[in-house]
Amino acid sequence: MKAKNITETEGTLPRDVLPTVDLYMDQVIQLFEQHYGKMKRDEDETILTKTMINNYAKGKLFHPVKNKKYTNEHLMLLSLIYEMKGLLSISDIKETLRPLNESDETFSLEDFYEAYQAQKVKNLEAFEAQADTLLHASLEKESDVQRSLAIASAVHMSHLYQRLAEQLIDEK
């Protein structure tokens, strides 16, 4: 197994996937299912539901929806929420997105999203190098103990990055 297999489907909705027209909720769910469905660990996993979207709206994680249609800005924010929800609490996500939602007309969410997409490319390259080393060490000895060590190490790294994100949130 190569780390490349892990990272091939990771990530927010690419700009070229974002539609040129606003979408209704069912269309948003379908778009997310098409894009993120490849990342499901099992078929029963839920990517996005109406209830989730409504809870994010009630929690003010994104701008109010007009005429029951979601703009590209909503889709970008929902994509960021989707990526963050596995590691951060809803209140931490809200705090992270607050500057994006409260910005003035001079701020461009599209520019932020593009910068984030570019940063993700760099993150993926660094991750792949680190993960390949870990996977190689795990497979080299082909033992269950070595595999368990690799799993524990990956979980530890994930925990460290989660704590870093929480520290950044707390240092307002």
C-alpha positions as a printed Julia matrix, in Angstrom:
172×3 Matrix{Float64}:
   0.0    0.0     0.0
   1.23   3.47   -0.81
   0.2    6.7     0.91
  -0.84   7.95   -2.54
  -3.81   5.56   -2.33
  -4.95   7.36    0.83
  -4.63  10.87   -0.58
  -6.09  10.36   -4.05
  -9.63  11.2    -2.96
  -8.93  13.44    0.01
  -9.99  17.0     0.02
 -12.43  19.77   -0.35
 -14.5   20.16   -3.46
 -12.14  21.35   -6.2
 -13.05  24.64   -7.86
 -13.77  22.88  -11.15
 -16.42  20.73   -9.42
 -18.31  23.74   -8.07
 -21.35  24.44  -10.24
 -22.0   27.71  -12.03
 -25.57  27.86  -10.69
 -26.98  27.82   -7.17
 -28.21  24.45   -5.9
 -31.12  23.18   -3.85
 -30.35  21.13   -0.76
 -30.93  17.77   -2.46
 -28.52  18.78   -5.22
 -25.92  19.82   -2.63
 -26.22  16.44   -0.92
 -25.9   14.66   -4.27
 -22.79  16.7    -5.18
 -21.15  15.88   -1.85
 -22.08  12.22   -2.16
 -20.51  12.08   -5.64
 -17.31  13.83   -4.55
 -16.78  12.42   -1.06
 -18.43   9.03   -1.59
 -15.1    7.54   -2.67
 -13.74   8.25    0.79
 -16.37   6.24    2.65
 -14.93   3.47    4.73
 -18.17   1.53    4.36
 -21.42   1.97    2.43
 -23.45   2.9     5.53
 -21.37   6.0     6.21
 -23.23   9.26    5.7
 -21.5   12.15    3.94
 -24.07  14.91    4.35
 -27.75  14.98    5.28
 -30.5   17.59    5.34
 -30.36  17.51    9.13
 -26.62  18.2     9.12
 -27.01  21.13    6.75
 -29.9   22.54    8.8
 -27.87  22.19   12.01
 -24.92  23.99   10.42
 -27.27  26.76    9.3
 -28.88  27.03   12.76
 -25.42  27.09   14.29
 -24.54  29.98   11.93
 -21.56  28.17   10.43
 -22.36  29.86    7.12
 -24.39  32.76    5.73
 -28.19  32.38    5.57
 -29.54  30.63    2.49
 -31.73  32.68    0.14
 -34.66  31.15   -1.71
 -33.63  27.67   -0.54
 -30.61  27.8    -2.85
 -26.98  27.28   -1.9
 -24.3   29.38   -3.57
 -20.71  28.4    -4.29
 -19.76  30.2    -1.08
 -22.08  27.88    0.85
 -20.56  24.88   -0.93
 -17.02  26.0    -0.11
 -17.94  26.47    3.55
 -19.8   23.15    3.69
 -16.76  21.47    2.2
 -14.52  23.02    4.86
 -17.02  21.98    7.56
 -17.04  18.44    6.2
 -13.26  18.22    6.44
 -13.11  19.7     9.93
 -15.99  17.83   11.55
 -13.99  14.64   12.02
 -11.5   16.32   14.35
 -13.02  19.54   15.65
 -16.14  20.32   17.65
 -18.91  22.34   16.0
 -18.03  25.3    18.24
 -14.37  25.08   17.13
 -15.45  24.91   13.49
 -17.71  27.94   14.0
 -14.82  29.86   15.56
 -12.51  28.85   12.72
 -15.01  29.98   10.08
 -16.07  33.14   11.96
 -13.53  35.42   10.24
 -14.68  34.08    6.86
 -18.34  34.68    7.64
 -17.86  38.1     9.25
 -15.52  39.58    6.69
 -16.29  42.66    4.67
 -16.65  43.11    0.93
 -12.87  43.27    0.44
 -12.52  39.64    1.52
 -12.88  36.95   -1.11
 -13.88  33.49    0.09
 -12.91  32.25   -3.38
  -9.35  33.57   -2.89
  -9.19  31.96    0.57
 -10.46  28.68   -0.86
  -7.88  28.79   -3.67
  -5.1   29.46   -1.15
  -6.37  26.55    0.93
  -6.39  24.26   -2.12
  -2.78  25.24   -2.86
  -1.75  24.63    0.76
  -3.4   21.22    0.65
  -1.15  20.18   -2.25
   1.89  20.96   -0.09
   0.33  19.18    2.9
  -0.37  16.08    0.81
   3.21  15.94   -0.47
   4.57  16.12    3.07
   2.05  13.56    4.3
   2.81  11.1     1.5
   6.54  11.16    2.28
   5.92  10.64    5.99
   3.22   7.99    5.45
   5.31   6.04    2.94
   8.08   5.79    5.52
   5.62   4.56    8.14
   3.97   2.1     5.74
   7.33   0.78    4.57
   8.49   0.16    8.14
   5.2   -1.57    8.9
   5.27  -3.85    5.86
   8.99  -4.55    5.99
   8.72  -6.94    8.91
   5.21  -8.13    8.01
   4.29  -8.59   11.65
   1.06  -7.72   13.41
   3.07  -6.03   16.14
   4.81  -3.75   13.61
   1.41  -3.0    12.02
   0.0   -2.08   15.44
   2.99   0.19   16.02
   2.35   1.94   12.68
  -1.34   2.4    13.54
  -0.51   3.8    16.99
   2.05   6.14   15.41
  -0.45   7.41   12.81
  -3.06   8.01   15.52
  -0.47   9.88   17.58
   0.42  12.14   14.64
  -3.28  12.79   14.03
  -3.7   13.69   17.7
  -0.75  16.09   17.57
  -2.2   17.89   14.54
  -5.62  18.04   16.21
  -4.07  19.59   19.33
  -2.21  22.1    17.14
  -5.48  23.09   15.45
  -7.17  23.48   18.85
  -4.26  25.59   20.13
  -4.56  27.87   17.08
  -8.3   28.22   17.73
  -7.76  29.01   21.43
  -5.09  31.67   20.73
  -7.59  34.15   19.29
